[in-house]
């Protein structure tokens, strides 16, 4: 009641002010002004005084807001709206806005207010237009406004007409655009009712408050296709603004599409096909688009559709993904490739969407596209082409690529402006394309790490919920763990034996029967079991989240390695909690096994070109952190070939210097790194030219891929008789050693025979450190060596 009394006081003050203004009609000048502005001041004064008396009576009787919903109180304000006095109209619209905000206007009164706003719309005063927009938005904030779809359409049409008016000032246009966005969001919010709501149609027909939102979406698609709207009473709006509204709806209001069958039908029959046709035209190399900005907004809509509604459109999503992949080809314009890669990077940066795409397409026999693997293949080809260009170019393109990551570490995100690109910036365009392709690879690595953590946490949670096992079973679990720990001391050479038969049976029983099962290596049976009983024990170290650069006694600005921690499962925010797929360990294990070859090929190719410690260090750190993340993921999921391949690559980088380069392995690329070979079937073997241009991978990685485990032969191929000294070690070697020690400590209980690699590296360092000390002057800052020693000591003590 206190709030009602305060509202009555404010409304009473507005009525007194209106009555005072209307009383100023004694002078001849005021009468002439009223006659010119079609203002009946005596009638306004009489109605205002009558409404004032009525309001005082309601306040004295202690009645609620319902008593204010009378024509008598609203009439004086509506009479002013019929005039052409901008000063009074602006004040009166503020009073009407207060009535609407307190729900003090009846349904009939709302229709009268809408008619009054349509009359006032013709005013050329900017203040009046801004007041109209505020009043219209206040009216739509009431959920009951969607009960009358015609009234809601008239209010929204009014805002759009103000936006399209040619004589509106920039302030009014920007305010009108923001008002339209908020109004569209409100209509979709009103369509989403609570769980007990009865407005969810089951036959694809809107029956409740969602009618207004459905009609609005239909008109948006009509205008997007170039046809005039049928429900909205407004001129044809430009396609860029319509696409902006559509992207907002698809991205920020996905609940409406997942709850109401009417929205689902519209999404399947109109929204999806229209976006697919427009995107195919925008990325067609033989068709000139209307504008680059319009194509950018269009592809953002496609990205929003795939990111939020890919499971609702399984067949159409294949077409959209294939269109985006085709837009990355070399026969497209640079801006087309950039826009396509931006969308693909945005999609794969969401771990749960990555998981959904992999399970829905890569693991399905009903679709011809491998969404995740084909995207990685496209990104890998771009990275390979960029490396080939960088090797033959006089410019330091790798340094330009590293400069982008240096800016990111400094908090300056690189902005990609496709509207200002010209052929004169061809080198910069190639660098940006390579940057986005590399970001796709890094996004997949980060997503796989998040999924592996989620799968391990889910396995632990399900294990903790099980009843207490008998003593015999507990003894079996302890014996498995003790045998695993004992294998670290034995360090067997050659292929390791498979884990316990019971654990292997459990793992194979939980693996879904998919087309991927036939193409996976038989080493899956040799991997550690994924179950909690015999699962890997992952140590937690203080450096698991990233790597940090230490200060160096070198010239030039140092790079701050403030690598941000990976987002947690609850921080992704890209898929709502109710829409997230259930992550299973078997599927994540398959994901790790399928993707490690193209990832290692692309990352190793970039890392091998990072030779300048001062210019390439930022890029070097990003790639090495990706090595660390994927090694963690593969180790946690028990994928031995993937884990050992990345571990062997780290060892090679750690001990390979410019004086002792490893033999070229161009002709021994890791199987599957050439792309082509999807997870469901093996593609044709790459030609010799393709292998020569392919990104190099380690010889040990090839040995691991063929043998399925790490033995002394692979270690000898990688770390065979090598003589180096401390002076030969560079910054890249030091960072690789640090990452290697982190991985070895965290995965200590599951490395098994792969400890051979780490031990061989330690032996090489043991031989190198005294040699460097006897050599007198050492060309490497001791600070970097101190970092490795300090991290290793803290890991051992922890």
CSV table of N, CA and C in Angstrom, one decimal, residues 7-121:
chain,number,residue,atom,x,y,z
A,7,UNK,N,2.7,6.2,-5.7
A,7,UNK,CA,2.3,6.3,-7.1
A,7,UNK,C,1.2,7.3,-7.2
A,8,UNK,N,0.2,7.3,-6.3
A,8,UNK,CA,-0.9,8.2,-6.4
A,8,UNK,C,-0.4,9.7,-6.2
A,9,UNK,N,0.5,9.9,-5.4
A,9,UNK,CA,1.1,11.3,-5.2
A,9,UNK,C,1.7,11.8,-6.5
A,10,UNK,N,2.5,10.9,-7.2
A,10,UNK,CA,3.2,11.3,-8.4
A,10,UNK,C,2.2,11.5,-9.5
A,11,UNK,N,1.2,10.7,-9.6
A,11,UNK,CA,0.1,10.9,-10.6
A,11,UNK,C,-0.7,12.1,-10.3
A,12,UNK,N,-1.0,12.4,-9.1
A,12,UNK,CA,-1.7,13.6,-8.7
A,12,UNK,C,-0.9,14.8,-9.1
A,13,UNK,N,0.4,14.8,-8.9
A,13,UNK,CA,1.2,16.0,-9.3
A,13,UNK,C,1.2,16.2,-10.8
A,14,UNK,N,1.2,15.1,-11.6
A,14,UNK,CA,1.1,15.2,-13.0
A,14,UNK,C,-0.2,15.8,-13.5
A,15,UNK,N,-1.3,15.4,-12.8
A,15,UNK,CA,-2.6,15.9,-13.2
A,15,UNK,C,-2.7,17.4,-12.8
A,16,UNK,N,-2.2,17.8,-11.7
A,16,UNK,CA,-2.2,19.2,-11.3
A,16,UNK,C,-1.4,20.1,-12.3
A,17,UNK,N,-0.2,19.5,-12.7
A,17,UNK,CA,0.6,20.3,-13.7
A,17,UNK,C,-0.1,20.4,-15.0
A,18,UNK,N,-0.8,19.3,-15.4
A,18,UNK,CA,-1.5,19.4,-16.7
A,18,UNK,C,-2.7,20.4,-16.6
A,19,UNK,N,-3.4,20.4,-15.5
A,19,UNK,CA,-4.5,21.3,-15.3
A,19,UNK,C,-4.0,22.8,-15.3
A,20,UNK,N,-2.8,23.0,-14.7
A,20,UNK,CA,-2.2,24.3,-14.6
A,20,UNK,C,-1.8,24.8,-16.0
A,21,UNK,N,-1.3,23.9,-16.9
A,21,UNK,CA,-0.9,24.3,-18.2
A,21,UNK,C,-2.2,24.6,-19.1
A,22,UNK,N,-3.2,23.8,-18.9
A,22,UNK,CA,-4.4,24.0,-19.6
A,22,UNK,C,-5.2,25.3,-19.2
A,23,UNK,N,-5.0,25.7,-17.9
A,23,UNK,CA,-5.6,26.9,-17.4
A,23,UNK,C,-5.1,28.2,-18.0
A,24,UNK,N,-3.9,28.1,-18.6
A,24,UNK,CA,-3.3,29.3,-19.2
A,24,UNK,C,-3.9,29.6,-20.6
A,25,UNK,N,-5.2,29.9,-20.6
A,25,UNK,CA,-5.9,30.2,-21.9
A,25,UNK,C,-6.6,31.6,-21.9
A,26,UNK,N,-6.2,32.4,-20.9
A,26,UNK,CA,-6.9,33.7,-20.8
A,26,UNK,C,-6.3,34.7,-21.9
A,27,UNK,N,-5.0,34.6,-22.2
A,27,UNK,CA,-4.4,35.5,-23.1
A,27,UNK,C,-4.8,35.2,-24.5
A,28,UNK,N,-4.8,36.2,-25.4
A,28,UNK,CA,-5.1,36.0,-26.8
A,28,UNK,C,-4.1,35.1,-27.5
A,29,UNK,N,-2.8,35.3,-27.1
A,29,UNK,CA,-1.7,34.5,-27.7
A,29,UNK,C,-1.9,33.0,-27.4
A,30,UNK,N,-2.3,32.7,-26.2
A,30,UNK,CA,-2.4,31.3,-25.9
A,30,UNK,C,-3.6,30.7,-26.6
A,31,UNK,N,-4.7,31.5,-26.8
A,31,UNK,CA,-5.8,31.0,-27.5
A,31,UNK,C,-5.5,30.7,-29.0
A,32,UNK,N,-4.7,31.6,-29.6
A,32,UNK,CA,-4.3,31.5,-31.0
A,32,UNK,C,-3.4,30.2,-31.1
A,33,UNK,N,-2.5,30.1,-30.1
A,33,UNK,CA,-1.6,28.9,-30.2
A,33,UNK,C,-2.4,27.6,-30.1
A,34,UNK,N,-3.4,27.6,-29.2
A,34,UNK,CA,-4.2,26.4,-29.0
A,34,UNK,C,-5.0,26.1,-30.3
A,35,UNK,N,-5.5,27.2,-30.9
A,35,UNK,CA,-6.2,27.0,-32.2
A,35,UNK,C,-5.4,26.4,-33.3
A,36,UNK,N,-4.1,26.9,-33.4
A,36,UNK,CA,-3.2,26.4,-34.4
A,36,UNK,C,-2.7,25.0,-34.2
A,37,UNK,N,-2.6,24.6,-32.9
A,37,UNK,CA,-2.2,23.3,-32.5
A,37,UNK,C,-3.3,22.3,-32.3
A,38,UNK,N,-4.5,22.8,-32.6
A,38,UNK,CA,-5.7,21.9,-32.5
A,38,UNK,C,-5.8,21.4,-31.0
A,39,UNK,N,-5.6,22.3,-30.1
A,39,UNK,CA,-5.6,21.9,-28.7
A,39,UNK,C,-6.8,22.5,-28.0
A,40,UNK,N,-7.7,21.7,-27.5
A,40,UNK,CA,-8.9,22.1,-26.7
A,40,UNK,C,-8.5,22.3,-25.3
A,41,UNK,N,-7.9,23.4,-24.9
A,41,UNK,CA,-7.4,23.6,-23.5
A,41,UNK,C,-8.6,23.5,-22.5
A,42,UNK,N,-9.7,24.1,-22.7
A,42,UNK,CA,-10.8,24.1,-21.7
A,42,UNK,C,-11.2,22.6,-21.4
A,43,UNK,N,-11.3,21.8,-22.5
A,43,UNK,CA,-11.7,20.4,-22.3
A,43,UNK,C,-10.6,19.6,-21.5
A,44,UNK,N,-9.4,19.9,-21.9
A,44,UNK,CA,-8.3,19.2,-21.2
A,44,UNK,C,-8.3,19.6,-19.7
A,45,UNK,N,-8.5,20.9,-19.4
A,45,UNK,CA,-8.5,21.4,-18.0
A,45,UNK,C,-9.7,20.7,-17.3
A,46,UNK,N,-10.8,20.6,-17.9
A,46,UNK,CA,-12.0,20.0,-17.2
A,46,UNK,C,-11.7,18.5,-16.9
A,47,UNK,N,-11.2,17.8,-17.9
A,47,UNK,CA,-10.9,16.4,-17.7
A,47,UNK,C,-9.8,16.1,-16.6
A,48,UNK,N,-8.8,17.0,-16.6
A,48,UNK,CA,-7.7,16.8,-15.7
A,48,UNK,C,-8.2,17.1,-14.2
A,49,UNK,N,-9.1,18.1,-14.1
A,49,UNK,CA,-9.6,18.3,-12.7
A,49,UNK,C,-10.6,17.2,-12.3
A,50,UNK,N,-11.3,16.7,-13.2
A,50,UNK,CA,-12.2,15.6,-12.8
A,50,UNK,C,-11.4,14.3,-12.5
A,51,UNK,N,-10.3,14.0,-13.2
A,51,UNK,CA,-9.5,12.9,-12.9
A,51,UNK,C,-8.8,13.1,-11.6
A,52,UNK,N,-8.4,14.4,-11.3
A,52,UNK,CA,-7.8,14.7,-10.0
A,52,UNK,C,-8.7,14.4,-8.8
A,53,UNK,N,-9.9,14.8,-8.9
A,53,UNK,CA,-10.9,14.5,-7.9
A,53,UNK,C,-11.1,13.0,-7.7
A,54,UNK,N,-11.2,12.3,-8.8
A,54,UNK,CA,-11.4,10.8,-8.8
A,54,UNK,C,-10.2,10.1,-8.1
A,55,UNK,N,-9.0,10.6,-8.4
A,55,UNK,CA,-7.8,10.0,-7.8
A,55,UNK,C,-7.7,10.2,-6.3
A,56,UNK,N,-8.1,11.4,-5.9
A,56,UNK,CA,-8.1,11.7,-4.5
A,56,UNK,C,-9.1,10.8,-3.7
A,57,UNK,N,-10.2,10.6,-4.3
A,57,UNK,CA,-11.2,9.7,-3.7
A,57,UNK,C,-10.7,8.3,-3.6
A,58,UNK,N,-10.0,7.8,-4.6
A,58,UNK,CA,-9.4,6.4,-4.6
A,58,UNK,C,-8.4,6.4,-3.5
A,59,UNK,N,-7.5,7.4,-3.3
A,59,UNK,CA,-6.5,7.4,-2.4
A,59,UNK,C,-7.0,7.4,-1.0
A,60,UNK,N,-8.1,8.2,-0.7
A,60,UNK,CA,-8.7,8.3,0.6
A,60,UNK,C,-9.4,7.0,1.0
A,61,UNK,N,-10.0,6.4,0.0
A,61,UNK,CA,-10.7,5.1,0.3
A,61,UNK,C,-9.8,3.9,0.5
A,62,UNK,N,-8.5,4.1,0.1
A,62,UNK,CA,-7.5,3.1,0.3
A,62,UNK,C,-7.6,2.0,-0.7
A,63,UNK,N,-8.2,2.3,-1.9
A,63,UNK,CA,-8.3,1.2,-2.9
A,63,UNK,C,-7.0,1.0,-3.6
A,64,UNK,N,-6.9,-0.2,-4.3
A,64,UNK,CA,-5.7,-0.5,-5.0
A,64,UNK,C,-5.6,0.0,-6.4
A,65,UNK,N,-4.6,-0.5,-7.1
A,65,UNK,CA,-4.3,0.0,-8.5
A,65,UNK,C,-5.5,-0.3,-9.4
A,66,UNK,N,-6.3,-1.4,-9.1
A,66,UNK,CA,-7.4,-1.7,-10.0
A,66,UNK,C,-8.4,-0.6,-10.1
A,67,UNK,N,-8.5,0.2,-9.1
A,67,UNK,CA,-9.5,1.3,-9.2
A,67,UNK,C,-9.0,2.4,-10.1
A,68,UNK,N,-7.7,2.5,-10.4
A,68,UNK,CA,-7.2,3.5,-11.2
A,68,UNK,C,-7.5,3.2,-12.7
A,69,UNK,N,-7.7,2.0,-13.0
A,69,UNK,CA,-7.9,1.6,-14.4
A,69,UNK,C,-9.3,2.0,-14.9
A,70,UNK,N,-9.5,3.3,-15.0
A,70,UNK,CA,-10.8,3.9,-15.5
A,70,UNK,C,-10.5,4.8,-16.6
A,71,UNK,N,-11.5,5.1,-17.4
A,71,UNK,CA,-11.4,6.0,-18.5
A,71,UNK,C,-11.2,7.4,-18.0
A,72,UNK,N,-11.8,7.7,-16.9
A,72,UNK,CA,-11.8,9.0,-16.3
A,72,UNK,C,-10.4,9.6,-16.1
A,73,UNK,N,-9.5,8.7,-15.6
A,73,UNK,CA,-8.2,9.1,-15.2
A,73,UNK,C,-7.3,9.2,-16.5
A,74,UNK,N,-7.5,8.3,-17.4
A,74,UNK,CA,-6.7,8.2,-18.6
A,74,UNK,C,-7.1,9.3,-19.7
A,75,UNK,N,-8.3,9.7,-19.7
A,75,UNK,CA,-8.8,10.6,-20.7
A,75,UNK,C,-8.0,11.9,-20.9
A,76,UNK,N,-7.7,12.7,-19.9
A,76,UNK,CA,-7.0,13.9,-20.1
A,76,UNK,C,-5.6,13.7,-20.8
A,77,UNK,N,-5.0,12.6,-20.5
A,77,UNK,CA,-3.7,12.4,-21.2
A,77,UNK,C,-3.9,12.0,-22.7
A,78,UNK,N,-5.0,11.3,-23.0
A,78,UNK,CA,-5.2,11.0,-24.4
A,78,UNK,C,-5.6,12.2,-25.2
A,79,UNK,N,-6.3,13.2,-24.5
A,79,UNK,CA,-6.7,14.4,-25.2
A,79,UNK,C,-5.5,15.2,-25.6
A,80,UNK,N,-4.5,15.2,-24.8
A,80,UNK,CA,-3.3,16.0,-25.1
A,80,UNK,C,-2.6,15.3,-26.3
A,81,UNK,N,-2.6,14.0,-26.4
A,81,UNK,CA,-2.0,13.3,-27.6
A,81,UNK,C,-2.6,13.6,-28.9
A,82,UNK,N,-3.9,14.1,-28.9
A,82,UNK,CA,-4.6,14.5,-30.1
A,82,UNK,C,-4.2,15.8,-30.6
A,83,UNK,N,-3.4,16.6,-29.7
A,83,UNK,CA,-3.0,17.9,-30.1
A,83,UNK,C,-1.7,17.8,-30.8
A,84,UNK,N,-1.1,19.0,-31.1
A,84,UNK,CA,0.2,19.1,-31.8
A,84,UNK,C,1.2,19.9,-30.9
A,85,UNK,N,1.0,19.9,-29.6
A,85,UNK,CA,1.8,20.7,-28.7
A,85,UNK,C,2.9,19.8,-28.2
A,86,UNK,N,4.2,19.9,-28.8
A,86,UNK,CA,5.2,18.9,-28.4
A,86,UNK,C,5.6,19.0,-26.9
A,87,UNK,N,5.5,20.1,-26.3
A,87,UNK,CA,5.9,20.3,-24.9
A,87,UNK,C,4.9,19.5,-24.0
A,88,UNK,N,3.6,19.6,-24.3
A,88,UNK,CA,2.6,18.9,-23.5
A,88,UNK,C,2.6,17.4,-23.8
A,89,UNK,N,2.8,17.1,-25.1
A,89,UNK,CA,2.9,15.7,-25.4
A,89,UNK,C,4.0,14.9,-24.7
A,90,UNK,N,5.2,15.6,-24.7
A,90,UNK,CA,6.3,14.9,-24.0
A,90,UNK,C,6.0,14.7,-22.5
A,91,UNK,N,5.4,15.6,-21.9
A,91,UNK,CA,5.1,15.4,-20.4
A,91,UNK,C,4.0,14.4,-20.3
A,92,UNK,N,3.0,14.4,-21.1
A,92,UNK,CA,1.9,13.4,-21.0
A,92,UNK,C,2.4,12.0,-21.3
A,93,UNK,N,3.2,11.8,-22.2
A,93,UNK,CA,3.7,10.5,-22.5
A,93,UNK,C,4.5,9.9,-21.3
A,94,UNK,N,5.2,10.8,-20.6
A,94,UNK,CA,5.8,10.3,-19.3
A,94,UNK,C,4.8,9.8,-18.3
A,95,UNK,N,3.7,10.5,-18.2
A,95,UNK,CA,2.6,10.1,-17.3
A,95,UNK,C,2.0,8.8,-17.7
A,96,UNK,N,1.8,8.6,-19.0
A,96,UNK,CA,1.2,7.4,-19.5
A,96,UNK,C,2.2,6.2,-19.3
A,97,UNK,N,3.5,6.5,-19.4
A,97,UNK,CA,4.5,5.5,-19.2
A,97,UNK,C,4.4,5.0,-17.7
A,98,UNK,N,4.2,6.0,-16.8
A,98,UNK,CA,4.0,5.6,-15.4
A,98,UNK,C,2.8,4.7,-15.1
A,99,UNK,N,1.7,5.1,-15.8
A,99,UNK,CA,0.5,4.3,-15.6
A,99,UNK,C,0.7,2.8,-16.2
A,100,UNK,N,1.4,2.7,-17.3
A,100,UNK,CA,1.7,1.4,-17.8
A,100,UNK,C,2.6,0.6,-17.0
A,101,UNK,N,3.6,1.3,-16.4
A,101,UNK,CA,4.6,0.6,-15.6
A,101,UNK,C,4.0,0.0,-14.3
A,102,UNK,N,2.9,0.7,-13.8
A,102,UNK,CA,2.2,0.2,-12.6
A,102,UNK,C,1.0,-0.6,-12.9
A,103,UNK,N,0.9,-1.0,-14.2
A,103,UNK,CA,-0.3,-1.8,-14.6
A,103,UNK,C,-1.6,-1.2,-14.2
A,104,UNK,N,-1.7,0.1,-14.4
A,104,UNK,CA,-2.9,0.9,-14.1
A,104,UNK,C,-3.7,1.3,-15.3
A,105,UNK,N,-3.6,0.5,-16.4
A,105,UNK,CA,-4.3,0.8,-17.6
A,105,UNK,C,-5.0,-0.5,-18.0
A,106,UNK,N,-6.3,-0.4,-18.3
A,106,UNK,CA,-7.1,-1.6,-18.7
A,106,UNK,C,-6.7,-2.0,-20.1
A,107,UNK,N,-7.3,-3.2,-20.5
A,107,UNK,CA,-7.0,-3.7,-21.9
A,107,UNK,C,-7.6,-2.7,-22.9
A,108,UNK,N,-8.7,-2.2,-22.6
A,108,UNK,CA,-9.3,-1.2,-23.5
A,108,UNK,C,-8.5,0.1,-23.6
A,109,UNK,N,-8.0,0.5,-22.4
A,109,UNK,CA,-7.1,1.7,-22.3
A,109,UNK,C,-5.8,1.5,-23.1
A,110,UNK,N,-5.3,0.2,-23.1
A,110,UNK,CA,-4.1,0.0,-23.9
A,110,UNK,C,-4.3,0.2,-25.4
A,111,UNK,N,-5.5,-0.2,-25.8
A,111,UNK,CA,-5.7,0.0,-27.3
A,111,UNK,C,-5.8,1.5,-27.5
A,112,UNK,N,-6.4,2.2,-26.6
A,112,UNK,CA,-6.5,3.7,-26.8
A,112,UNK,C,-5.1,4.3,-26.8
A,113,UNK,N,-4.2,3.8,-25.9
A,113,UNK,CA,-2.9,4.3,-25.8
A,113,UNK,C,-2.1,4.1,-27.1
A,114,UNK,N,-2.3,2.9,-27.7
A,114,UNK,CA,-1.7,2.5,-29.0
A,114,UNK,C,-2.1,3.5,-30.1
A,115,UNK,N,-3.4,3.8,-30.1
A,115,UNK,CA,-3.9,4.7,-31.1
A,115,UNK,C,-3.3,6.1,-30.9
A,116,UNK,N,-3.2,6.5,-29.7
A,116,UNK,CA,-2.6,7.8,-29.4
A,116,UNK,C,-1.2,7.9,-29.8
A,117,UNK,N,-0.4,6.8,-29.6
A,117,UNK,CA,1.0,6.8,-30.0
A,117,UNK,C,1.1,6.8,-31.5
A,118,UNK,N,0.2,6.2,-32.2
A,118,UNK,CA,0.2,6.3,-33.7
A,118,UNK,C,0.0,7.7,-34.2
A,119,UNK,N,-0.9,8.5,-33.5
A,119,UNK,CA,-1.1,9.9,-33.8
A,119,UNK,C,0.1,10.7,-33.5
A,120,UNK,N,0.7,10.5,-32.4
A,120,UNK,CA,1.9,11.3,-32.0
A,120,UNK,C,3.1,11.0,-32.8
A,121,UNK,N,3.2,9.8,-33.5
A,121,UNK,CA,4.3,9.4,-34.3
A,121,UNK,C,4.7,10.4,-35.4
